[in-house]
Amino acid sequence: CASNKIHHLKEQYDVKWEMKNMVDSFEKKGIDTILTYYKGCHGCIDGLPTHGFVFYKQQGIIYQKILSNYYIFKDSPECFDARNLIEYFFKHENEIKNEQIIDSLYISNYHYIEITLYYQKEKYHIEVPEDNVLPNDDKQLINWIYRIESYIYNHNYILGIY
């Protein structure tokens, strides 16, 4: 059930741009529940591997698409139940939307986590500096990030991409 690598790209491409195009394509097809997760870096050198993860619900099945700036992966239906990643947001939607994340002192380059959830013509988007994602934080947003990362790590580690 894990995604399979299709091929190695000779030239890297912009993962965030590809994710946006993918979301636009899904929305045109009538897919209304899409969760994107991206770990990036502002100000870092070009050429570092980056990955994006797109979960989308189609005909009641959650699919995962993995994007990398060096590899393309096939879609795969999730045998491991990824629905709880989306359901967690809806269960704690008010808290997640209203929680304040205190910005750390930004320097010219820093790592961040970007999450976007598209649902029923609505969109929730947040970018959180990785330094602000601390263990044992009681914020629902931070717990949601940890759940997403745990899922990605546990179900994609075998591919050697996380």
mmCIF file with all atom_site columns, N, CA, C and O in Angstrom, residues 32-33 90 118-122:
data_model
loop_
_atom_site.group_PDB
_atom_site.id
_atom_site.type_symbol
_atom_site.label_atom_id
_atom_site.label_alt_id
_atom_site.label_comp_id
_atom_site.label_asym_id
_atom_site.label_entity_id
_atom_site.label_seq_id
_atom_site.pdbx_PDB_ins_code
_atom_site.Cartn_x
_atom_site.Cartn_y
_atom_site.Cartn_z
_atom_site.occupancy
_atom_site.B_iso_or_equiv
_atom_site.pdbx_formal_charge
_atom_site.auth_seq_id
_atom_site.auth_comp_id
_atom_site.auth_asym_id
_atom_site.auth_atom_id
_atom_site.pdbx_PDB_model_num
ATOM 1  N N  . ASP A 1 32  ? -13.127 17.261 -2.593 1.00 0.00 ? 32  ASP A N  1
ATOM 2  C CA . ASP A 1 32  ? -13.273 18.422 -1.703 1.00 0.00 ? 32  ASP A CA 1
ATOM 3  C C  . ASP A 1 32  ? -12.565 18.292 -0.365 1.00 0.00 ? 32  ASP A C  1
ATOM 4  O O  . ASP A 1 32  ? -12.647 19.180 0.469  1.00 0.00 ? 32  ASP A O  1
ATOM 5  N N  . THR A 1 33  ? -11.861 17.188 -0.123 1.00 0.00 ? 33  THR A N  1
ATOM 6  C CA . THR A 1 33  ? -11.108 17.054 1.123  1.00 0.00 ? 33  THR A CA 1
ATOM 7  C C  . THR A 1 33  ? -9.668  16.719 0.771  1.00 0.00 ? 33  THR A C  1
ATOM 8  O O  . THR A 1 33  ? -9.375  15.614 0.304  1.00 0.00 ? 33  THR A O  1
ATOM 9  N N  . PHE A 1 90  ? -11.048 18.314 12.391 1.00 0.00 ? 90  PHE A N  1
ATOM 10 C CA . PHE A 1 90  ? -12.461 18.665 12.581 1.00 0.00 ? 90  PHE A CA 1
ATOM 11 C C  . PHE A 1 90  ? -12.883 18.535 14.046 1.00 0.00 ? 90  PHE A C  1
ATOM 12 O O  . PHE A 1 90  ? -13.674 19.333 14.524 1.00 0.00 ? 90  PHE A O  1
ATOM 13 N N  . TYR A 1 118 ? -7.991  21.681 2.670  1.00 0.00 ? 118 TYR A N  1
ATOM 14 C CA . TYR A 1 118 ? -9.085  22.164 1.818  1.00 0.00 ? 118 TYR A CA 1
ATOM 15 C C  . TYR A 1 118 ? -10.279 21.265 2.110  1.00 0.00 ? 118 TYR A C  1
ATOM 16 O O  . TYR A 1 118 ? -10.156 20.042 2.044  1.00 0.00 ? 118 TYR A O  1
ATOM 17 N N  . TYR A 1 119 ? -11.403 21.869 2.436  1.00 0.00 ? 119 TYR A N  1
ATOM 18 C CA . TYR A 1 119 ? -12.587 21.065 2.750  1.00 0.00 ? 119 TYR A CA 1
ATOM 19 C C  . TYR A 1 119 ? -13.842 21.889 2.477  1.00 0.00 ? 119 TYR A C  1
ATOM 20 O O  . TYR A 1 119 ? -13.931 23.042 2.862  1.00 0.00 ? 119 TYR A O  1
ATOM 21 N N  . GLN A 1 120 ? -14.763 21.281 1.783  1.00 0.00 ? 120 GLN A N  1
ATOM 22 C CA . GLN A 1 120 ? -16.079 21.881 1.510  1.00 0.00 ? 120 GLN A CA 1
ATOM 23 C C  . GLN A 1 120 ? -15.978 23.366 1.161  1.00 0.00 ? 120 GLN A C  1
ATOM 24 O O  . GLN A 1 120 ? -16.598 24.216 1.793  1.00 0.00 ? 120 GLN A O  1
ATOM 25 N N  . LYS A 1 121 ? -15.182 23.692 0.188  1.00 0.00 ? 121 LYS A N  1
ATOM 26 C CA . LYS A 1 121 ? -15.013 25.074 -0.300 1.00 0.00 ? 121 LYS A CA 1
ATOM 27 C C  . LYS A 1 121 ? -14.315 25.995 0.701  1.00 0.00 ? 121 LYS A C  1
ATOM 28 O O  . LYS A 1 121 ? -14.270 27.195 0.516  1.00 0.00 ? 121 LYS A O  1
ATOM 29 N N  . GLU A 1 122 ? -13.807 25.448 1.785  1.00 0.00 ? 122 GLU A N  1
ATOM 30 C CA . GLU A 1 122 ? -13.053 26.241 2.754  1.00 0.00 ? 122 GLU A CA 1
ATOM 31 C C  . GLU A 1 122 ? -11.596 25.830 2.717  1.00 0.00 ? 122 GLU A C  1
ATOM 32 O O  . GLU A 1 122 ? -11.235 24.796 2.156  1.00 0.00 ? 122 GLU A O  1
#
